[in-house]
Coordinates of C-alpha atoms and ligand atoms in Angstrom, one line a residue:
M1 CA 0.0 0.0 0.0
F2 CA 1.3 3.5 -1.0
R3 CA 0.5 5.8 1.9
V4 CA -0.2 9.5 1.3
L5 CA -0.4 12.1 4.0
V6 CA -2.5 15.1 3.0
S7 CA -1.6 17.7 5.6
D8 CA -3.2 20.9 4.3
A9 CA -6.7 21.6 2.9
I10 CA -6.7 20.1 -0.6
S11 CA -9.7 19.9 -2.9
E12 CA -11.5 16.6 -2.3
E13 CA -12.7 16.4 -5.9
G14 CA -9.1 16.9 -7.1
L15 CA -7.9 14.0 -5.0
A16 CA -10.5 11.6 -6.5
P17 CA -8.1 9.9 -8.9
L18 CA -5.9 8.9 -6.0
R19 CA -8.8 7.7 -3.9
A20 CA -9.9 5.5 -6.9
S21 CA -6.8 3.4 -6.6
A22 CA -7.1 0.4 -4.4
H23 CA -3.3 0.5 -3.7
I24 CA -3.3 4.1 -2.4
D25 CA -4.2 4.9 1.1
I26 CA -4.9 8.6 1.9
V27 CA -4.8 10.0 5.4
Q28 CA -6.0 13.6 5.9
K29 CA -4.4 15.0 9.1
N30 CA -2.0 17.8 9.9
V31 CA 1.5 16.9 10.8
S32 CA 1.1 17.0 14.5
E33 CA -2.1 14.9 14.4
A34 CA -0.2 12.3 12.3
E35 CA 2.9 12.5 14.5
E36 CA 2.8 8.8 15.5
Q37 CA 2.4 7.6 11.9
L38 CA 4.8 9.9 10.1
H39 CA 7.3 7.1 9.5
T40 CA 4.7 5.1 7.5
F41 CA 4.0 7.6 4.7
D42 CA 5.4 7.3 1.1
A43 CA 4.0 10.6 -0.1
L44 CA 3.2 14.0 1.5
L45 CA 0.7 16.5 -0.1
V46 CA 0.8 20.1 1.2
R47 CA -0.2 23.7 0.4
S48 CA 1.7 26.6 2.0
A49 CA 0.7 26.0 5.6
T50 CA 2.7 22.8 6.3
K51 CA 6.4 23.6 6.9
V52 CA 8.3 20.7 5.3
T53 CA 11.5 21.1 7.3
E54 CA 14.6 18.8 7.6
E55 CA 13.3 17.9 11.0
L56 CA 10.0 16.7 9.6
L57 CA 11.8 14.7 6.8
E58 CA 13.8 13.0 9.4
K59 CA 10.6 11.7 10.9
M60 CA 9.5 10.4 7.5
P61 CA 12.1 7.9 6.4
N62 CA 9.8 6.2 3.9
L63 CA 9.0 9.5 2.1
Q64 CA 9.6 9.3 -1.7
I65 CA 7.6 12.3 -3.0
I66 CA 6.3 15.6 -1.8
G67 CA 3.5 17.2 -3.8
R68 CA 2.8 21.0 -3.4
A69 CA -0.7 21.7 -4.5
G70 CA 0.3 25.2 -5.7
V71 CA 3.3 27.1 -6.9
G72 CA 5.6 28.4 -4.1
V73 CA 7.8 25.8 -2.5
D74 CA 9.5 28.1 -0.1
N75 CA 7.7 26.2 2.7
I76 CA 9.6 23.1 1.7
D77 CA 13.3 22.5 2.4
V78 CA 13.9 21.3 -1.2
D79 CA 17.7 20.8 -0.6
A80 CA 17.0 18.5 2.4
A81 CA 14.4 16.6 0.3
T82 CA 16.8 16.3 -2.6
K83 CA 19.6 15.1 -0.4
R84 CA 17.3 12.3 0.7
G85 CA 16.3 11.5 -2.9
I86 CA 12.8 12.7 -2.4
V87 CA 11.1 14.0 -5.5
V88 CA 9.4 17.4 -5.0
I89 CA 6.6 18.3 -7.4
N90 CA 4.3 21.3 -7.6
A91 CA 1.3 22.4 -9.6
P92 CA 2.7 25.5 -11.4
N93 CA -0.2 26.6 -13.6
G94 CA -3.4 25.7 -11.7
N95 CA -3.7 28.9 -9.7
T96 CA -2.2 31.4 -12.0
I97 CA -5.4 33.1 -13.1
S98 CA -6.8 33.1 -9.5
A99 CA -3.6 34.7 -8.2
A100 CA -3.6 37.3 -11.1
E101 CA -7.3 38.1 -10.5
H102 CA -6.7 38.5 -6.8
T103 CA -3.8 40.8 -7.4
F104 CA -5.9 42.9 -9.7
A105 CA -8.8 43.0 -7.2
M106 CA -6.3 44.1 -4.4
M107 CA -4.9 46.8 -6.6
A108 CA -8.3 48.2 -7.5
A109 CA -9.4 47.9 -3.9
L110 CA -6.2 49.7 -2.8
V111 CA -6.5 52.7 -5.1
R112 CA -10.3 53.1 -4.6
R113 CA -10.1 52.4 -0.8
I114 CA -12.8 49.9 -1.0
P115 CA -12.1 48.0 2.2
Q116 CA -12.0 51.2 4.2
A117 CA -15.2 52.5 2.6
H118 CA -16.8 49.1 3.2
I119 CA -16.0 49.2 6.9
S120 CA -17.3 52.8 7.1
V121 CA -20.7 52.0 5.5
K122 CA -21.1 48.9 7.6
S123 CA -20.4 51.1 10.7
R124 CA -23.5 53.1 9.5
E125 CA -21.4 56.0 8.2
W126 CA -21.9 57.8 4.9
N127 CA -18.7 59.7 4.4
R128 CA -18.2 60.0 0.6
S129 CA -15.5 62.6 0.7
A130 CA -13.2 60.5 2.9
F131 CA -12.7 57.9 0.2
V132 CA -11.6 59.7 -2.9
G133 CA -9.3 57.4 -4.8
N134 CA -7.2 57.2 -8.0
E135 CA -7.9 55.8 -11.4
L136 CA -5.9 52.9 -12.7
F137 CA -6.3 54.3 -16.2
G138 CA -3.2 56.0 -17.5
K139 CA -1.0 54.9 -14.6
K140 CA 2.3 53.1 -14.8
L141 CA 2.3 49.7 -13.3
G142 CA 5.7 48.3 -12.4
I143 CA 5.7 44.5 -12.3
I144 CA 8.7 42.8 -10.7
G145 CA 8.9 39.2 -11.7
F146 CA 7.2 38.5 -15.1
G147 CA 6.4 34.8 -15.1
R148 CA 3.0 33.2 -15.2
I149 CA 1.2 35.5 -12.8
G150 CA 3.1 38.7 -13.6
S151 CA 2.2 38.3 -17.2
E152 CA -1.5 37.6 -16.5
V153 CA -1.6 40.7 -14.3
A154 CA 0.0 42.7 -17.2
K155 CA -2.8 41.6 -19.7
R156 CA -5.4 42.8 -17.3
A157 CA -3.6 46.1 -16.7
R158 CA -3.4 46.8 -20.4
A159 CA -7.1 46.2 -20.6
F160 CA -7.5 48.9 -17.9
G161 CA -5.4 51.4 -20.0
M162 CA -2.3 51.2 -17.8
S163 CA 1.2 51.1 -19.2
V164 CA 3.3 48.2 -17.9
H165 CA 6.9 48.5 -17.0
V166 CA 8.6 45.2 -16.2
Y167 CA 11.7 44.1 -14.4
D168 CA 12.7 40.5 -14.7
P169 CA 16.3 39.6 -15.4
F170 CA 15.2 36.4 -17.2
L171 CA 12.7 38.1 -19.5
T172 CA 13.4 38.1 -23.2
K173 CA 12.6 41.1 -25.5
D174 CA 10.4 38.9 -27.7
R175 CA 8.2 37.8 -24.9
A176 CA 7.9 41.4 -23.6
E177 CA 7.0 42.7 -27.0
K178 CA 4.4 40.0 -27.5
L179 CA 2.7 41.0 -24.2
G180 CA 2.9 44.7 -24.9
V181 CA 5.1 45.6 -21.9
S182 CA 8.4 47.4 -21.8
I183 CA 11.6 45.9 -20.1
H184 CA 13.4 48.1 -17.6
S185 CA 16.1 47.9 -14.9
L186 CA 14.9 47.5 -11.4
D187 CA 15.9 51.1 -10.6
E188 CA 13.9 52.4 -13.6
V189 CA 10.8 50.5 -12.5
L190 CA 11.2 51.8 -9.0
A191 CA 11.6 55.4 -10.1
S192 CA 8.8 55.5 -12.6
A193 CA 5.9 53.3 -11.4
D194 CA 2.8 54.6 -9.8
I195 CA 1.9 51.2 -8.6
I196 CA 4.4 48.3 -8.0
T197 CA 3.4 44.7 -7.8
V198 CA 5.8 41.9 -7.1
H199 CA 5.5 38.4 -8.6
T200 CA 8.8 36.6 -8.0
P201 CA 9.3 33.5 -6.0
L202 CA 10.8 34.0 -2.5
T203 CA 14.5 33.2 -2.8
K204 CA 17.7 34.3 -1.3
E205 CA 17.9 36.9 -4.0
T206 CA 14.3 38.2 -3.7
R207 CA 14.0 38.2 0.1
G208 CA 13.9 41.9 1.0
L209 CA 14.0 43.0 -2.6
L210 CA 11.9 46.0 -1.6
G211 CA 13.9 47.0 1.5
T212 CA 14.9 50.4 2.7
D213 CA 17.2 51.3 -0.2
N214 CA 14.9 50.3 -2.9
L215 CA 11.8 51.7 -1.3
A216 CA 13.7 55.0 -1.1
K217 CA 14.0 54.9 -4.9
T218 CA 10.3 54.7 -5.5
K219 CA 8.1 57.7 -6.5
K220 CA 6.5 59.6 -3.7
G221 CA 2.9 58.4 -3.4
V222 CA 3.6 55.0 -4.8
Y223 CA 1.2 52.1 -4.1
L224 CA 2.6 48.6 -3.4
V225 CA 1.0 45.2 -3.9
N226 CA 2.4 41.9 -2.7
C227 CA 0.3 38.9 -3.6
A228 CA 3.4 36.7 -4.1
R229 CA 5.3 36.0 -0.9
G230 CA 5.8 37.7 2.4
G231 CA 9.3 39.0 2.7
I232 CA 9.8 40.1 -0.9
I233 CA 8.7 43.5 0.5
D234 CA 10.5 43.9 3.8
E235 CA 7.7 44.5 6.3
Q236 CA 9.9 46.3 8.9
A237 CA 11.4 48.5 6.2
L238 CA 8.0 49.5 5.0
I239 CA 6.8 51.0 8.2
P240 CA 8.7 54.4 8.1
F241 CA 7.7 54.8 4.4
L242 CA 4.0 54.5 5.5
E243 CA 4.5 56.7 8.5
N244 CA 6.0 59.6 6.4
G245 CA 3.5 59.2 3.6
H246 CA 6.0 58.3 1.0
V247 CA 4.1 55.1 0.3
A248 CA 0.4 56.0 -0.4
G249 CA -0.9 52.5 0.3
V250 CA -0.1 48.8 0.4
A251 CA -2.1 45.7 -0.4
L252 CA -0.8 42.5 1.1
D253 CA -2.1 39.0 0.6
V254 CA 1.0 37.4 2.1
F255 CA 3.2 37.9 5.2
E256 CA 6.6 37.0 6.5
Q257 CA 4.9 35.0 9.3
E258 CA 1.5 33.6 8.5
P259 CA -0.7 34.4 10.3
P260 CA 0.9 37.7 11.0
G261 CA -0.5 38.1 14.5
D262 CA -0.5 41.6 15.9
H263 CA 1.7 43.0 13.3
P264 CA 2.3 46.8 13.3
L265 CA 1.5 47.0 9.6
L266 CA -2.1 46.0 10.4
S267 CA -2.6 49.3 12.3
F268 CA -2.2 51.5 9.2
D269 CA -5.5 52.5 7.6
N270 CA -3.9 52.5 4.1
V271 CA -2.6 48.9 4.4
I272 CA -5.3 46.5 3.1
V273 CA -4.9 42.8 3.7
T274 CA -6.2 39.4 2.9
P275 CA -5.2 36.1 4.6
H276 CA -3.2 34.5 1.7
L277 CA -6.3 34.1 -0.6
G278 CA -4.5 34.4 -4.0
A279 CA -5.1 30.7 -4.9
S280 CA -8.3 30.3 -2.8
T281 CA -10.9 29.8 -5.5
V282 CA -12.9 26.7 -6.2
E283 CA -11.4 26.7 -9.7
A284 CA -7.7 27.0 -8.7
Q285 CA -8.0 24.5 -5.9
L286 CA -9.6 21.9 -8.2
N287 CA -6.9 22.6 -10.8
V288 CA -3.9 22.3 -8.4
A289 CA -5.3 19.3 -6.6
T290 CA -6.0 17.5 -9.9
Q291 CA -2.6 18.3 -11.3
V292 CA -0.7 17.1 -8.2
A293 CA -2.9 14.0 -7.8
E294 CA -2.2 13.0 -11.4
E295 CA 1.5 13.5 -11.0
L296 CA 1.4 11.4 -7.8
L297 CA -0.4 8.7 -9.6
H298 CA 2.2 8.8 -12.4
F299 CA 4.9 8.5 -9.8
F300 CA 3.2 5.6 -8.1
E301 CA 2.9 3.8 -11.5
G302 CA 6.6 4.4 -12.3
R303 CA 5.7 6.9 -15.0
P304 CA 7.6 10.2 -15.4
V305 CA 6.5 13.3 -13.4
T306 CA 6.5 16.5 -15.5
S307 CA 6.5 19.3 -12.9
S308 CA 9.3 18.3 -10.6
I309 CA 11.4 21.0 -8.8
N310 CA 14.4 18.7 -8.3
L311 CA 14.3 16.5 -11.5
P312 CA 14.7 17.6 -15.1
A313 CA 11.3 17.9 -16.8
L314 CA 10.4 14.9 -18.9
S315 CA 7.4 14.6 -21.1
K316 CA 5.7 11.2 -21.7
D317 CA 7.1 11.0 -25.2
V318 CA 10.6 11.7 -24.2
Y319 CA 10.4 9.3 -21.3
E320 CA 9.3 6.5 -23.5
K321 CA 12.2 7.1 -25.8
I322 CA 14.8 7.3 -23.1
Q323 CA 13.5 4.6 -20.8
A324 CA 15.6 1.8 -22.2
F325 CA 18.8 3.9 -22.1
Y326 CA 17.9 5.0 -18.6
H327 CA 18.0 1.3 -17.6
L328 CA 21.2 0.6 -19.5
G329 CA 22.9 3.7 -17.9
R330 CA 22.0 2.5 -14.4
K331 CA 23.6 -0.9 -15.2
L332 CA 26.7 0.6 -16.6
G333 CA 27.1 2.7 -13.5
L334 CA 26.4 -0.1 -11.2
I335 CA 28.9 -2.5 -12.8
A336 CA 31.6 0.1 -13.2
S337 CA 31.3 1.1 -9.5
Q338 CA 31.8 -2.5 -8.3
F339 CA 34.6 -3.2 -10.8
M340 CA 36.4 0.0 -9.8
N341 CA 36.1 -0.6 -6.0
I342 CA 38.6 2.2 -5.3
P343 CA 38.2 5.9 -4.8
V344 CA 37.3 7.6 -8.1
Q345 CA 37.5 11.3 -9.2
E346 CA 35.7 11.5 -12.5
L347 CA 33.1 9.8 -14.7
S348 CA 33.0 10.5 -18.3
V349 CA 30.0 9.4 -20.3
T350 CA 30.0 9.3 -24.1
Y351 CA 26.8 8.9 -26.1
A352 CA 26.9 7.7 -29.7
G353 CA 24.3 6.9 -32.4
T354 CA 20.6 7.2 -31.8
V355 CA 21.0 7.8 -28.0
A356 CA 23.0 10.9 -28.7
D357 CA 19.9 12.7 -30.0
L358 CA 17.9 12.0 -26.9
E359 CA 17.6 13.9 -23.5
T360 CA 20.8 12.5 -22.1
T361 CA 20.8 14.5 -18.9
Y362 CA 18.3 12.0 -17.4
I363 CA 20.3 9.0 -18.6
T364 CA 23.5 10.4 -17.1
R365 CA 21.7 11.0 -13.7
S366 CA 20.5 7.4 -13.8
L367 CA 24.0 6.2 -14.6
L368 CA 25.4 8.3 -11.8
A369 CA 22.8 6.9 -9.4
G370 CA 23.8 3.4 -10.4
F371 CA 27.4 4.2 -9.8
L372 CA 26.8 5.7 -6.4
R373 CA 24.4 3.0 -5.2
P374 CA 27.1 0.5 -4.0
R375 CA 29.1 3.4 -2.4
V376 CA 26.5 5.2 -0.2
A377 CA 24.4 3.8 2.6
S378 CA 21.5 6.1 2.0
T379 CA 18.9 6.2 -0.8
V380 CA 20.5 7.3 -4.0
N381 CA 18.4 8.0 -7.1
E382 CA 18.3 10.4 -10.0
V383 CA 17.0 13.1 -7.6
N384 CA 20.0 13.3 -5.4
A385 CA 22.7 11.6 -7.5
A386 CA 24.3 14.8 -8.7
M387 CA 24.3 16.3 -5.2
I388 CA 25.9 13.2 -3.7
A389 CA 28.5 13.0 -6.4
K390 CA 29.4 16.6 -5.7
E391 CA 29.6 16.0 -2.0
R392 CA 32.0 13.1 -2.6
G393 CA 34.2 15.1 -5.0
I394 CA 33.2 13.0 -8.0
T395 CA 32.9 15.1 -11.2
Y396 CA 31.1 13.9 -14.3
G397 CA 30.6 15.0 -17.8
E398 CA 28.8 14.1 -21.0
K399 CA 30.3 13.8 -24.5
F400 CA 28.9 12.9 -27.9
S401 CA 30.6 10.9 -30.6
D402 CA 30.0 9.0 -33.9
E403 CA 31.8 5.9 -32.7
T404 CA 29.0 3.3 -32.3
H405 CA 31.3 0.2 -32.9
G406 CA 28.8 -1.0 -35.4
Y407 CA 25.8 -0.8 -33.1
A408 CA 22.8 1.5 -33.5
N409 CA 23.6 3.2 -30.2
C410 CA 26.4 3.0 -27.7
I411 CA 26.9 4.5 -24.2
S412 CA 30.4 4.5 -23.0
L413 CA 31.5 5.1 -19.4
T414 CA 35.0 5.8 -18.4
V415 CA 35.8 5.9 -14.7
H416 CA 39.0 7.7 -13.6
G417 CA 40.3 6.4 -10.3
E418 CA 43.6 6.6 -8.5
N419 CA 46.1 5.0 -10.8
R420 CA 43.5 3.1 -12.8
T421 CA 41.0 3.9 -15.5
F422 CA 38.2 1.6 -16.6
T423 CA 35.9 1.8 -19.6
I424 CA 32.7 -0.1 -20.1
K425 CA 30.4 0.3 -23.2
G426 CA 26.9 -0.9 -23.7
T427 CA 24.2 -0.9 -26.2
H428 CA 20.4 -1.4 -26.2
V429 CA 18.9 -3.7 -28.8
P430 CA 15.2 -3.1 -29.1
N431 CA 13.1 -6.2 -28.4
Y432 CA 16.3 -8.0 -27.2
G433 CA 17.7 -6.1 -24.3
D434 CA 20.9 -4.4 -23.0
R435 CA 24.3 -5.8 -23.9
I436 CA 27.7 -4.9 -22.6
V437 CA 29.9 -4.9 -25.7
H438 CA 33.2 -3.6 -24.4
F439 CA 34.7 -4.2 -20.9
D440 CA 38.1 -2.9 -19.8
G441 CA 39.6 -2.8 -23.3
V442 CA 38.2 -6.2 -24.4
A443 CA 35.3 -6.6 -26.9
I444 CA 32.8 -9.0 -25.4
D445 CA 29.0 -9.5 -25.4
F446 CA 26.9 -10.1 -22.2
A447 CA 23.7 -9.1 -20.6
P448 CA 24.2 -6.8 -17.6
E449 CA 21.8 -8.8 -15.4
G450 CA 21.9 -10.9 -12.2
H451 CA 24.9 -12.4 -10.5
L452 CA 27.9 -11.9 -12.7
L453 CA 31.5 -13.0 -12.2
Y454 CA 34.4 -11.3 -13.8
I455 CA 37.6 -13.3 -14.2
Q456 CA 40.7 -11.9 -15.8
H457 CA 43.3 -14.5 -16.8
Q458 CA 46.1 -15.3 -19.2
D459 CA 44.8 -16.7 -22.5
R460 CA 45.7 -20.4 -22.0
P461 CA 44.0 -23.6 -23.1
G462 CA 41.9 -25.3 -20.3
M463 CA 40.9 -22.2 -18.3
I464 CA 37.2 -22.6 -18.9
G465 CA 37.3 -26.2 -17.6
K466 CA 39.3 -25.2 -14.5
V467 CA 36.8 -22.4 -13.6
G468 CA 33.8 -24.8 -14.3
N469 CA 35.3 -27.4 -12.0
V470 CA 35.7 -25.0 -9.1
L471 CA 32.2 -23.6 -9.5
G472 CA 30.8 -27.1 -9.9
A473 CA 32.5 -28.2 -6.7
H474 CA 30.8 -25.3 -4.9
D475 CA 27.4 -26.2 -6.4
V476 CA 27.3 -23.0 -8.4
N477 CA 25.5 -23.4 -11.7
I478 CA 26.7 -21.3 -14.7
A479 CA 23.8 -19.8 -16.8
T480 CA 26.0 -18.1 -19.5
M481 CA 29.6 -17.6 -20.1
Q482 CA 31.3 -15.1 -22.4
V483 CA 35.0 -14.9 -23.1
G484 CA 37.1 -12.3 -24.8
R485 CA 40.7 -11.4 -25.2
Q486 CA 42.9 -8.6 -26.3
E487 CA 45.2 -10.9 -28.3
A488 CA 45.9 -14.6 -28.6
G489 CA 48.0 -15.7 -25.5
G490 CA 47.6 -12.3 -23.9
K491 CA 45.1 -10.7 -21.4
A492 CA 41.8 -12.5 -21.5
M493 CA 38.6 -12.3 -19.6
M494 CA 35.5 -14.4 -18.8
I495 CA 32.1 -13.0 -17.7
L496 CA 29.9 -15.6 -16.2
S497 CA 26.3 -15.3 -15.3
L498 CA 25.5 -17.5 -12.3
D499 CA 22.2 -18.8 -10.9
K500 CA 23.2 -17.6 -7.4
P501 CA 25.7 -15.1 -5.9
V502 CA 29.0 -16.6 -4.9
D503 CA 30.6 -16.2 -1.5
E504 CA 34.2 -15.3 -0.5
A505 CA 35.2 -19.0 -0.4
V506 CA 34.4 -19.4 -4.1
L507 CA 36.2 -16.2 -5.0
H508 CA 39.2 -17.4 -3.1
A509 CA 39.2 -20.9 -4.7
L510 CA 39.0 -19.3 -8.2
A511 CA 41.8 -16.9 -7.4
Q512 CA 44.0 -19.9 -6.6
I513 CA 43.9 -21.2 -10.2
D514 CA 47.1 -20.6 -12.1
D515 CA 47.0 -17.8 -14.6
I516 CA 43.9 -16.2 -13.1
E517 CA 44.8 -12.7 -12.1
T518 CA 41.6 -11.1 -10.9
V519 CA 38.2 -12.4 -9.8
K520 CA 35.4 -10.0 -9.1
R521 CA 31.8 -10.4 -8.2
L522 CA 29.5 -8.0 -10.0
E523 CA 25.8 -7.7 -9.1
A524 CA 23.7 -6.1 -11.8
Ligands
NAI1 N1 -0.9 34.6 -3.0 C1 -1.0 33.4 -3.5 O1 -1.9 32.7 -3.0 C2 -0.2 32.9 -4.5 C3 1.1 33.3 -4.6 N2 1.9 32.8 -5.6 C4 3.3 33.2 -5.7 O2 3.5 34.1 -6.8 C5 4.8 34.0 -7.2 C6 5.0 33.9 -8.7 O3 4.4 32.8 -9.2 P1 4.4 32.4 -10.8 O4 4.2 33.6 -11.6 O5 3.6 31.2 -11.0 O6 5.9 32.0 -10.9 P2 6.9 32.0 -12.2 O7 8.0 31.1 -11.9 O8 6.1 31.8 -13.4 O9 7.4 33.5 -12.2 C7 8.4 34.0 -11.4 C8 9.1 35.1 -12.2 O10 10.0 35.7 -11.3 C9 11.2 36.0 -12.0 N3 12.3 36.3 -11.1 C10 13.0 35.4 -10.4 N4 14.0 36.0 -9.6 C11 13.8 37.4 -9.9 C12 14.4 38.5 -9.4 N5 15.4 38.5 -8.5 N6 14.0 39.7 -9.8 C13 13.0 39.8 -10.7 N7 12.3 38.7 -11.2 C14 12.7 37.5 -10.8 C15 11.4 34.8 -12.8 O11 12.2 35.1 -13.9 C16 10.0 34.5 -13.3 O12 9.7 35.0 -14.5 C17 5.4 32.9 -6.4 O13 6.1 33.4 -5.3 C18 4.3 32.1 -5.9 O14 4.6 31.4 -4.7 C19 1.4 31.9 -6.5 C20 0.1 31.5 -6.5 C21 -0.8 32.0 -5.5
HPV2 O1 0.7 28.5 -4.9 C1 1.2 29.3 -4.2 O2 2.4 29.7 -4.2 C2 0.4 30.0 -3.1 O3 0.9 30.9 -2.5 C3 -0.9 29.4 -2.8 O4 -0.8 29.0 -1.5 P1 -1.9 28.1 -0.8 O5 -1.9 26.8 -1.6 O6 -3.2 28.8 -1.0 O7 -1.6 27.9 0.6

């Protein structure tokens, strides 16, 4: 049973595909309610309320995947998850429109003082002159962060007759032109905008982006909107700018601490607030829950996930094409690691033939995971392989070549260790399987499966018989045997596939045979 903990309020209708599976068990509890069972869950589904810290992950040793039913993953320690090989997915598109509409609603409410007027009328007052606002028409809207939500806000702003000035260091001219906005530096946006709205993720770079220095660069009378993440506008820094009237008003949907408690900003009449409602629509919640539930189902069924934060994106089409090579890569890494059971500094992977045209990053990650698996005690998979390799000082690189050795495709792995280099090459034959075609300088042909035995010996008559006798005496049955050599009478090798793994006694007995130089067990 695949156990899923849903620890925040996620649309029930969206979770239906998960509930439909007889093999998936869904538990809806917050983390503290589920404290005693945390170690039993394979998956965790959250929104922004659950803080997925390293400490929580430590209590969830079975966790394989975290699904964020929404966009921002700043409540998840993605590095800690990655380190543990836990896939993190989100639902990037499902709440874009709702967040953009909420931003727009907040902006309109801010400049027309709707919340203040609403409270006044509800208090039985009728004070029309106290609530004179500003038009949006003709105003300059500064958008900081022009991704999905920023660009939807821009479309709506243009419909309102606003001119849109954008700062986003990753925005191309083409895209800006298409959306009818102009690109500017941050300083230009700050100096020129009548209203500034932020739509970046909260990262090390964007935390405090609108702090004292940058707030001082804004126009006197500027309005600010933050419906992205608390902390992008520095809350403490904002206070003096509200006190001295430099900032005319602020609309906040998000806070550095949620809930904000008795925050000084809440005392300002011209600060309007909502309790993180950007994505809180029936439509957005259905979208994000459906998206994340589908992804979770794919993951459970061993299919690719497409919206992972810590894995390269992979469409179904691409996945189907690379799947076979993904498996071959894993085997090459696994065998090479056992063969080179010494410290290594570098792995070099070369792709040739049809495989060279595919998404090789994924194959390399799989190979790397295969290589690291015998060397690390913790889970290692394509999520954390690159991070673990880095931690252990192992570098890796990809190359592409035309040398297929006569096969349609060929993946070659060279491992550089202390005083020793080893190369293994493999190919995938459709409807037949994976074959290792080159092993430590010798052309050979064997399937990288099961209990393998590598024997390096001098090319002499009678070697096969001697090996067969020792294995027979230890009751080890040989399934297949491949031999290869560099030249007649020179270095030769056997690769045997056995029905069961051999123990140290068998390895020792084989090593005693004259002209046998090396015996290694390789599990594939
Ligand atoms: N209030 C709410 O309920 C919701 C809030 N959000 C938040 O909105 C934000 C944006 O979401 P999306 O548009 O979907 O994300 P996105 O990833 O599509 O867009 C983010 C944009 O920010 C830009 N960016 C990154 N660093 C930057 C920097 N230092 N300066 C300027 N631009 C920078 C990126 O290039 C990108 O274009 C996120 O923080 C997300 O968590 C999203 C949905 C609902
Ligand atoms: O998707 C996001 O980034 C949001 O901020 C929405 O958060 P929520 O799922 O409503 O807690």
